[in-house]
PDB file of C-alpha atoms in Angstrom:
ATOM      1  CA  MET A   1       0.035   0.016  -0.005  1.00 39.00           C
ATOM      2  CA  ASP A   2       1.414   3.402  -1.016  1.00 49.00           C
ATOM      3  CA  VAL A   3       0.687   5.607   2.016  1.00 62.00           C
ATOM      4  CA  ASN A   4       1.915   8.621   0.128  1.00 74.00           C
ATOM      5  CA  HIS A   5      -0.591   8.182  -2.757  1.00 75.00           C
ATOM      6  CA  GLY A   6       2.093   8.838  -5.397  1.00 85.00           C
ATOM      7  CA  PHE A   7       2.928  12.244  -4.035  1.00 92.00           C
ATOM      8  CA  PRO A   8       6.714  13.081  -4.702  1.00 92.00           C
ATOM      9  CA  VAL A   9       7.884  12.857  -1.138  1.00 93.00           C
ATOM     10  CA  ASP A  10      11.537  13.839  -1.520  1.00 93.00           C
ATOM     11  CA  ARG A  11      10.711  16.860  -3.730  1.00 94.00           C
ATOM     12  CA  GLY A  12       7.898  17.968  -1.440  1.00 95.00           C
ATOM     13  CA  MET A  13      10.091  17.825   1.665  1.00 96.00           C
ATOM     14  CA  ALA A  14      12.965  19.593   0.029  1.00 96.00           C
ATOM     15  CA  PHE A  15      10.574  22.325  -1.242  1.00 97.00           C
ATOM     16  CA  ALA A  16       9.010  22.807   2.153  1.00 97.00           C
ATOM     17  CA  ALA A  17      12.415  23.060   3.870  1.00 97.00           C
ATOM     18  CA  GLN A  18      13.566  25.637   1.374  1.00 97.00           C
ATOM     19  CA  PHE A  19      10.344  27.640   1.870  1.00 98.00           C
ATOM     20  CA  ALA A  20      10.707  27.506   5.641  1.00 98.00           C
ATOM     21  CA  GLY A  21      14.159  29.021   5.389  1.00 97.00           C
ATOM     22  CA  VAL A  22      12.588  32.116   3.881  1.00 97.00           C
ATOM     23  CA  TYR A  23       9.294  32.146   5.806  1.00 98.00           C
ATOM     24  CA  LEU A  24      10.787  31.682   9.305  1.00 97.00           C
ATOM     25  CA  ASN A  25      13.371  34.485   9.015  1.00 97.00           C
ATOM     26  CA  PHE A  26      11.993  38.058   9.013  1.00 96.00           C
ATOM     27  CA  ASN A  27      12.685  41.553  10.305  1.00 95.00           C
ATOM     28  CA  PRO A  28      11.229  44.872   9.136  1.00 96.00           C
ATOM     29  CA  ALA A  29      14.486  45.901   7.364  1.00 95.00           C
ATOM     30  CA  ASP A  30      14.305  42.889   5.045  1.00 94.00           C
ATOM     31  CA  ALA A  31      10.473  42.876   4.497  1.00 96.00           C
ATOM     32  CA  ALA A  32      10.587  43.664   0.796  1.00 96.00           C
ATOM     33  CA  SER A  33      13.319  41.113   0.206  1.00 96.00           C
ATOM     34  CA  ARG A  34      11.401  38.471   2.066  1.00 96.00           C
ATOM     35  CA  ALA A  35       8.277  39.073   0.108  1.00 96.00           C
ATOM     36  CA  GLY A  36      10.197  38.779  -3.177  1.00 96.00           C
ATOM     37  CA  LYS A  37      11.703  35.418  -2.083  1.00 97.00           C
ATOM     38  CA  LEU A  38       8.406  34.089  -0.892  1.00 97.00           C
ATOM     39  CA  GLU A  39       6.785  34.765  -4.231  1.00 96.00           C
ATOM     40  CA  ALA A  40       8.701  31.718  -5.662  1.00 95.00           C
ATOM     41  CA  PHE A  41       6.826  29.440  -3.285  1.00 97.00           C
ATOM     42  CA  LEU A  42       3.284  30.871  -3.028  1.00 96.00           C
ATOM     43  CA  ALA A  43       0.098  30.212  -4.966  1.00 93.00           C
ATOM     44  CA  GLU A  44      -1.289  33.163  -7.013  1.00 92.00           C
ATOM     45  CA  GLY A  45      -3.343  35.532  -4.797  1.00 92.00           C
ATOM     46  CA  MET A  46      -1.687  34.753  -1.554  1.00 94.00           C
ATOM     47  CA  SER A  47      -0.490  37.598   0.711  1.00 93.00           C
ATOM     48  CA  PRO A  48       3.096  38.501  -0.147  1.00 94.00           C
ATOM     49  CA  GLN A  49       4.135  38.206   3.417  1.00 95.00           C
ATOM     50  CA  LEU A  50       1.908  35.232   4.160  1.00 94.00           C
ATOM     51  CA  GLY A  51       0.372  36.557   7.316  1.00 93.00           C
ATOM     52  CA  TRP A  52       3.299  38.546   8.784  1.00 95.00           C
ATOM     53  CA  ASP A  53       2.322  42.142   9.799  1.00 94.00           C
ATOM     54  CA  GLY A  54       5.787  43.540   9.192  1.00 94.00           C
ATOM     55  CA  ASN A  55       6.722  44.058  12.854  1.00 96.00           C
ATOM     56  CA  GLY A  56       9.111  42.148  15.099  1.00 95.00           C
ATOM     57  CA  LYS A  57      11.824  39.604  14.305  1.00 95.00           C
ATOM     58  CA  LEU A  58      12.205  35.906  13.988  1.00 96.00           C
ATOM     59  CA  ALA A  59      15.253  33.877  13.173  1.00 96.00           C
ATOM     60  CA  ALA A  60      15.429  30.184  12.432  1.00 97.00           C
ATOM     61  CA  VAL A  61      18.335  27.784  11.989  1.00 97.00           C
ATOM     62  CA  ALA A  62      18.939  24.033  11.645  1.00 97.00           C
ATOM     63  CA  ILE A  63      15.913  23.742   9.320  1.00 97.00           C
ATOM     64  CA  GLN A  64      15.324  20.104   8.287  1.00 96.00           C
ATOM     65  CA  PRO A  65      12.457  18.162   6.679  1.00 96.00           C
ATOM     66  CA  TYR A  66      10.900  16.056   9.458  1.00 96.00           C
ATOM     67  CA  ASP A  67       7.754  14.251   8.175  1.00 96.00           C
ATOM     68  CA  ILE A  68       5.109  14.279   5.464  1.00 96.00           C
ATOM     69  CA  ARG A  69       1.432  13.316   5.298  1.00 95.00           C
ATOM     70  CA  ALA A  70       0.035  12.921   1.806  1.00 94.00           C
ATOM     71  CA  ASP A  71      -3.710  13.151   1.405  1.00 93.00           C
ATOM     72  CA  ASP A  72      -3.641  12.247  -2.351  1.00 93.00           C
ATOM     73  CA  ALA A  73      -1.271  12.383  -5.246  1.00 92.00           C
ATOM     74  CA  SER A  74      -1.556  16.192  -5.294  1.00 93.00           C
ATOM     75  CA  ASN A  75      -1.848  17.363  -1.655  1.00 95.00           C
ATOM     76  CA  ALA A  76       0.373  16.865   1.330  1.00 96.00           C
ATOM     77  CA  VAL A  77       1.376  18.515   4.560  1.00 97.00           C
ATOM     78  CA  VAL A  78       5.097  18.582   5.229  1.00 97.00           C
ATOM     79  CA  THR A  79       6.446  19.099   8.741  1.00 98.00           C
ATOM     80  CA  VAL A  80       9.754  20.853   9.059  1.00 98.00           C
ATOM     81  CA  ALA A  81      11.938  20.956  12.199  1.00 98.00           C
ATOM     82  CA  PHE A  82      13.860  24.151  13.161  1.00 98.00           C
ATOM     83  CA  GLN A  83      15.629  25.938  15.972  1.00 97.00           C
ATOM     84  CA  SER A  84      14.806  29.470  17.028  1.00 96.00           C
ATOM     85  CA  GLY A  85      16.796  30.714  19.965  1.00 93.00           C
ATOM     86  CA  ALA A  86      16.790  28.058  22.656  1.00 93.00           C
ATOM     87  CA  ARG A  87      13.645  26.442  21.311  1.00 94.00           C
ATOM     88  CA  ARG A  88      13.292  23.467  18.955  1.00 96.00           C
ATOM     89  CA  LEU A  89       9.982  23.840  17.001  1.00 97.00           C
ATOM     90  CA  MET A  90       8.147  22.457  14.009  1.00 98.00           C
ATOM     91  CA  LEU A  91       6.507  24.108  10.969  1.00 98.00           C
ATOM     92  CA  SER A  92       3.599  22.507   9.165  1.00 97.00           C
ATOM     93  CA  VAL A  93       3.492  23.412   5.477  1.00 97.00           C
ATOM     94  CA  PRO A  94       0.554  22.566   3.131  1.00 97.00           C
ATOM     95  CA  ILE A  95       1.899  21.686  -0.351  1.00 97.00           C
ATOM     96  CA  TYR A  96       0.176  21.156  -3.698  1.00 96.00           C
ATOM     97  CA  TYR A  97       1.782  19.115  -6.491  1.00 95.00           C
ATOM     98  CA  SER A  98       0.507  19.764 -10.071  1.00 90.00           C
ATOM     99  CA  GLY A  99       1.269  16.262 -11.241  1.00 78.00           C
ATOM    100  CA  ASP A 100       3.392  14.928 -14.065  1.00 69.00           C
ATOM    101  CA  GLY A 101       3.394  16.878 -17.259  1.00 60.00           C
ATOM    102  CA  ASP A 102       5.712  18.513 -19.781  1.00 60.00           C
ATOM    103  CA  ASP A 103       7.377  20.348 -16.930  1.00 64.00           C
ATOM    104  CA  GLY A 104       7.652  17.290 -14.705  1.00 68.00           C
ATOM    105  CA  GLY A 105       5.237  18.568 -12.206  1.00 82.00           C
ATOM    106  CA  ARG A 106       5.365  21.717 -10.015  1.00 92.00           C
ATOM    107  CA  LEU A 107       4.984  22.424  -6.281  1.00 95.00           C
ATOM    108  CA  VAL A 108       3.463  25.336  -4.475  1.00 96.00           C
ATOM    109  CA  VAL A 109       2.505  26.257  -0.877  1.00 97.00           C
ATOM    110  CA  SER A 110      -1.240  25.872  -0.840  1.00 95.00           C
ATOM    111  CA  GLY A 111      -2.231  27.447   2.456  1.00 95.00           C
ATOM    112  CA  ARG A 112      -1.089  29.134   5.622  1.00 95.00           C
ATOM    113  CA  PRO A 113       1.669  27.296   7.625  1.00 97.00           C
ATOM    114  CA  ALA A 114       1.463  26.471  11.265  1.00 97.00           C
ATOM    115  CA  ILE A 115       4.133  26.572  13.924  1.00 97.00           C
ATOM    116  CA  LEU A 116       3.988  23.782  16.401  1.00 96.00           C
ATOM    117  CA  PRO A 117       5.899  22.662  19.511  1.00 95.00           C
ATOM    118  CA  ALA A 118       8.400  19.960  18.885  1.00 95.00           C
ATOM    119  CA  PRO A 119       8.038  16.572  20.569  1.00 93.00           C
ATOM    120  CA  ALA A 120       9.659  16.315  23.964  1.00 92.00           C
ATOM    121  CA  PRO A 121      12.897  14.215  24.097  1.00 90.00           C
ATOM    122  CA  ALA A 122      12.289  10.506  24.506  1.00 90.00           C
ATOM    123  CA  ASP A 123      12.640   8.888  27.877  1.00 88.00           C
ATOM    124  CA  LEU A 124      15.880   6.883  27.763  1.00 83.00           C
ATOM    125  CA  PRO A 125      15.622   3.723  29.900  1.00 84.00           C
ATOM    126  CA  GLN A 126      18.616   2.721  31.929  1.00 83.00           C
ATOM    127  CA  THR A 127      20.657  -0.243  30.775  1.00 79.00           C
ATOM    128  CA  ALA A 128      23.068  -2.349  32.866  1.00 78.00           C
ATOM    129  CA  GLU A 129      26.753  -1.687  32.682  1.00 77.00           C
ATOM    130  CA  PRO A 130      28.567  -4.763  31.361  1.00 79.00           C
ATOM    131  CA  GLU A 131      30.901  -6.586  33.693  1.00 87.00           C
ATOM    132  CA  GLY A 132      34.208  -4.972  33.400  1.00 90.00           C
ATOM    133  CA  ASP A 133      37.641  -6.517  33.026  1.00 92.00           C
ATOM    134  CA  ASP A 134      40.071  -4.423  35.065  1.00 94.00           C
ATOM    135  CA  ILE A 135      43.159  -6.375  33.933  1.00 93.00           C
ATOM    136  CA  ALA A 136      42.283  -5.716  30.200  1.00 95.00           C
ATOM    137  CA  VAL A 137      41.608  -2.017  31.004  1.00 95.00           C
ATOM    138  CA  ALA A 138      45.131  -1.710  32.537  1.00 95.00           C
ATOM    139  CA  GLU A 139      46.634  -3.434  29.472  1.00 94.00           C
ATOM    140  CA  LEU A 140      44.640  -1.405  26.974  1.00 95.00           C
ATOM    141  CA  LYS A 141      44.918   1.983  28.441  1.00 96.00           C
ATOM    142  CA  PRO A 142      48.488   2.842  27.381  1.00 95.00           C
ATOM    143  CA  GLN A 143      48.038   1.124  24.024  1.00 95.00           C
ATOM    144  CA  LEU A 144      44.929   3.210  23.269  1.00 96.00           C
ATOM    145  CA  GLU A 145      46.561   6.438  24.421  1.00 96.00           C
ATOM    146  CA  GLY A 146      49.281   5.837  21.883  1.00 95.00           C
ATOM    147  CA  PHE A 147      46.648   4.873  19.245  1.00 96.00           C
ATOM    148  CA  PHE A 148      44.627   8.071  19.823  1.00 96.00           C
ATOM    149  CA  LYS A 149      47.709  10.317  19.687  1.00 96.00           C
ATOM    150  CA  ALA A 150      48.641   8.922  16.302  1.00 95.00           C
ATOM    151  CA  TYR A 151      45.002   8.850  15.138  1.00 95.00           C
ATOM    152  CA  ALA A 152      44.761  12.619  15.888  1.00 94.00           C
ATOM    153  CA  SER A 153      48.177  13.617  14.550  1.00 92.00           C
ATOM    154  CA  GLY A 154      48.183  11.699  11.308  1.00 89.00           C
ATOM    155  CA  ASP A 155      51.422   9.921  12.119  1.00 90.00           C
ATOM    156  CA  THR A 156      50.858   7.003   9.711  1.00 90.00           C
ATOM    157  CA  ALA A 157      53.823   4.881  10.801  1.00 91.00           C
ATOM    158  CA  GLY A 158      52.898   5.437  14.469  1.00 91.00           C
ATOM    159  CA  LEU A 159      49.298   4.649  13.911  1.00 93.00           C
ATOM    160  CA  GLN A 160      50.132   1.401  12.112  1.00 94.00           C
ATOM    161  CA  ARG A 161      51.888   0.135  15.213  1.00 93.00           C
ATOM    162  CA  TYR A 162      48.528   0.006  17.055  1.00 95.00           C
ATOM    163  CA  LEU A 163      46.516  -1.610  14.283  1.00 94.00           C
ATOM    164  CA  ALA A 164      45.907  -5.311  13.834  1.00 92.00           C
ATOM    165  CA  VAL A 165      47.734  -7.026  10.982  1.00 90.00           C
ATOM    166  CA  GLY A 166      46.312  -6.183   7.587  1.00 89.00           C
ATOM    167  CA  LYS A 167      44.261  -3.213   8.883  1.00 91.00           C
ATOM    168  CA  SER A 168      44.558   0.439   7.982  1.00 91.00           C
ATOM    169  CA  LEU A 169      42.643   3.525   9.109  1.00 92.00           C
ATOM    170  CA  PRO A 170      42.371   7.130   8.021  1.00 91.00           C
ATOM    171  CA  SER A 171      43.360   9.739  10.635  1.00 92.00           C
ATOM    172  CA  PHE A 172      42.529  13.346  11.547  1.00 92.00           C
ATOM    173  CA  GLY A 173      45.787  14.456  10.161  1.00 91.00           C
ATOM    174  CA  GLY A 174      46.418  17.052  12.857  1.00 90.00           C
ATOM    175  CA  ALA A 175      42.892  18.523  12.942  1.00 91.00           C
ATOM    176  CA  PHE A 176      42.839  17.683  16.672  1.00 91.00           C
ATOM    177  CA  THR A 177      45.345  16.776  19.317  1.00 92.00           C
ATOM    178  CA  PHE A 178      44.754  14.067  21.883  1.00 94.00           C
ATOM    179  CA  GLY A 179      43.798  15.467  25.335  1.00 94.00           C
ATOM    180  CA  GLY A 180      43.322  12.233  27.257  1.00 95.00           C
ATOM    181  CA  LEU A 181      41.375   9.070  27.669  1.00 96.00           C
ATOM    182  CA  GLN A 182      38.415  10.011  29.816  1.00 93.00           C
ATOM    183  CA  GLU A 183      36.778   6.587  30.175  1.00 94.00           C
ATOM    184  CA  LEU A 184      37.400   3.016  29.048  1.00 95.00           C
ATOM    185  CA  VAL A 185      34.792   0.255  29.273  1.00 93.00           C
ATOM    186  CA  VAL A 186      36.151  -3.225  28.540  1.00 95.00           C
ATOM    187  CA  PRO A 187      33.732  -6.072  29.089  1.00 94.00           C
ATOM    188  CA  VAL A 188      35.020  -9.549  29.966  1.00 94.00           C
ATOM    189  CA  GLY A 189      35.587 -11.839  27.016  1.00 91.00           C
ATOM    190  CA  GLY A 190      38.078 -13.496  24.801  1.00 92.00           C
ATOM    191  CA  ALA A 191      40.963 -12.345  22.587  1.00 94.00           C
ATOM    192  CA  THR A 192      38.573 -10.082  20.552  1.00 95.00           C
ATOM    193  CA  ARG A 193      36.562  -7.474  22.525  1.00 94.00           C
ATOM    194  CA  GLU A 194      34.020  -4.697  21.649  1.00 94.00           C
ATOM    195  CA  ILE A 195      34.949  -1.830  23.865  1.00 95.00           C
ATOM    196  CA  LYS A 196      34.014   1.815  24.440  1.00 95.00           C
ATOM    197  CA  ALA A 197      36.394   4.720  24.898  1.00 95.00           C
ATOM    198  CA  VAL A 198      35.600   8.317  25.821  1.00 95.00           C
ATOM    199  CA  VAL A 199      38.280  10.506  24.402  1.00 96.00           C
ATOM    200  CA  VAL A 200      39.086  14.186  24.907  1.00 95.00           C
ATOM    201  CA  TRP A 201      40.107  16.041  21.710  1.00 95.00           C
ATOM    202  CA  VAL A 202      41.738  19.394  21.906  1.00 92.00           C
ATOM    203  CA  VAL A 203      40.218  21.627  19.332  1.00 88.00           C
ATOM    204  CA  PRO A 204      42.667  24.292  18.004  1.00 81.00           C
ATOM    205  CA  THR A 205      41.532  27.933  17.873  1.00 71.00           C
ATOM    206  CA  GLY A 206      42.721  28.472  14.337  1.00 61.00           C
ATOM    207  CA  ALA A 207      44.895  31.319  15.657  1.00 44.00           C
ATOM    208  CA  ALA A 208      48.468  31.790  14.557  1.00 43.00           C
ATOM    209  CA  PRO A 209      50.660  31.600  16.565  1.00 44.00           C
ATOM    210  CA  PRO A 210      49.101  28.826  18.786  1.00 50.00           C
ATOM    211  CA  ALA A 211      46.707  29.946  21.476  1.00 51.00           C
ATOM    212  CA  ASP A 212      48.228  31.309  24.612  1.00 56.00           C
ATOM    213  CA  PRO A 213      47.521  28.762  27.414  1.00 58.00           C
ATOM    214  CA  ASN A 214      47.248  31.714  29.861  1.00 62.00           C
ATOM    215  CA  ALA A 215      44.727  33.640  27.763  1.00 59.00           C
ATOM    216  CA  THR A 216      41.515  34.705  29.499  1.00 61.00           C
ATOM    217  CA  ASP A 217      39.415  35.205  26.303  1.00 65.00           C
ATOM    218  CA  PRO A 218      37.693  31.819  25.756  1.00 65.00           C
ATOM    219  CA  SER A 219      37.926  32.267  21.931  1.00 63.00           C
ATOM    220  CA  GLU A 220      41.703  32.309  22.203  1.00 67.00           C
ATOM    221  CA  VAL A 221      41.972  29.115  24.365  1.00 75.00           C
ATOM    222  CA  ALA A 222      41.940  25.700  22.659  1.00 79.00           C
ATOM    223  CA  GLY A 223      38.688  23.873  23.372  1.00 87.00           C
ATOM    224  CA  ARG A 224      38.263  20.357  24.787  1.00 90.00           C
ATOM    225  CA  LEU A 225      35.633  18.051  23.386  1.00 92.00           C
ATOM    226  CA  GLU A 226      34.575  14.612  24.819  1.00 94.00           C
ATOM    227  CA  GLN A 227      33.745  12.071  22.128  1.00 94.00           C
ATOM    228  CA  ALA A 228      32.696   8.411  22.603  1.00 95.00           C
ATOM    229  CA  TYR A 229      33.997   5.661  20.316  1.00 96.00           C
ATOM    230  CA  HIS A 230      33.273   1.978  19.830  1.00 96.00           C
ATOM    231  CA  LEU A 231      36.399  -0.108  19.007  1.00 96.00           C
ATOM    232  CA  THR A 232      36.973  -3.665  18.169  1.00 96.00           C
ATOM    233  CA  VAL A 233      40.261  -4.720  19.663  1.00 96.00           C
ATOM    234  CA  GLU A 234      42.113  -8.050  19.549  1.00 95.00           C
ATOM    235  CA  LYS A 235      44.940  -9.446  21.610  1.00 93.00           C
ATOM    236  CA  GLN A 236      47.985 -10.857  19.938  1.00 90.00           C
ATOM    237  CA  GLY A 237      50.605 -12.095  22.264  1.00 87.00           C
ATOM    238  CA  ASP A 238      50.785  -9.652  25.266  1.00 87.00           C
ATOM    239  CA  LYS A 239      49.515  -6.664  23.314  1.00 92.00           C
ATOM    240  CA  TRP A 240      46.117  -5.401  22.139  1.00 95.00           C
ATOM    241  CA  TYR A 241      45.555  -4.064  18.573  1.00 95.00           C
ATOM    242  CA  VAL A 242      42.771  -1.971  17.099  1.00 96.00           C
ATOM    243  CA  ASN A 243      40.689  -3.709  14.346  1.00 95.00           C
ATOM    244  CA  ASP A 244      38.089  -1.057  13.887  1.00 94.00           C
ATOM    245  CA  ILE A 245      36.880   2.247  15.306  1.00 96.00           C
ATOM    246  CA  ARG A 246      33.405   3.862  14.892  1.00 94.00           C
ATOM    247  CA  GLY A 247      30.994   6.092  16.778  1.00 91.00           C
ATOM    248  CA  ALA A 248      29.704   4.662  20.017  1.00 86.00           C
ATOM    249  CA  GLY A 249      26.022   3.858  20.537  1.00 77.00           C
ATOM    250  CA  ARG A 250      23.863   4.860  23.428  1.00 70.00           C
ATOM    251  CA  ALA A 251      25.338   5.506  26.859  1.00 65.00           C
ATOM    252  CA  VAL A 252      24.939   2.916  29.598  1.00 50.00           C
ATOM    253  CA  GLY A 253      24.570   3.107  33.314  1.00 41.00           C
TER     254      GLY A 253
END
């Protein structure tokens, strides 16, 4: 069963998101410009400002298509997510599609949009922490510290020393520097383990010369960013080697 009734979902969602980028950003100084941009989206006879009275300001960022409900092959309501200040909100946009033709079909906003509250964050249930292997943690910690230093710096030869035979990995090539191994979770198991590491990356300021460590302006101090990784490691002899690295899943505990 086609729940979208043949409506062009991808095109409709992209059209609504582009429209929202114009509609959700206004201030009196740009009123004429906004009206001109909206004209490309609106059905004939609609108000040039689509309900805005010309006063006040609104700014929206992080505009993304969120959902679509097609009533038939020509009519749909697209929901767009956006951020305005500290609030995450939604915009409901009615869209009409003219259908296939010599022009491939066209889209137009067919009615007034509606701003809606965004759904609240989901409740995340707690999960049990796996049984840890303290001995493996002690063995892995210095190995992984060396691995992450080379992973950040782009030291290809140095990185290869920490990888399992036959493996290769791209690196950050100096985009970050290693700031420490914040957390290491190693469950009990055999010679191959799936582990989680929380790493601190030092984010450069982009300033030249390097940022003064005694600077008081936060923009001049290198930032520190905690990131969680899931690694597959295997033990060969008395050392552990990295087989794979990827983003970690959900937190535990």
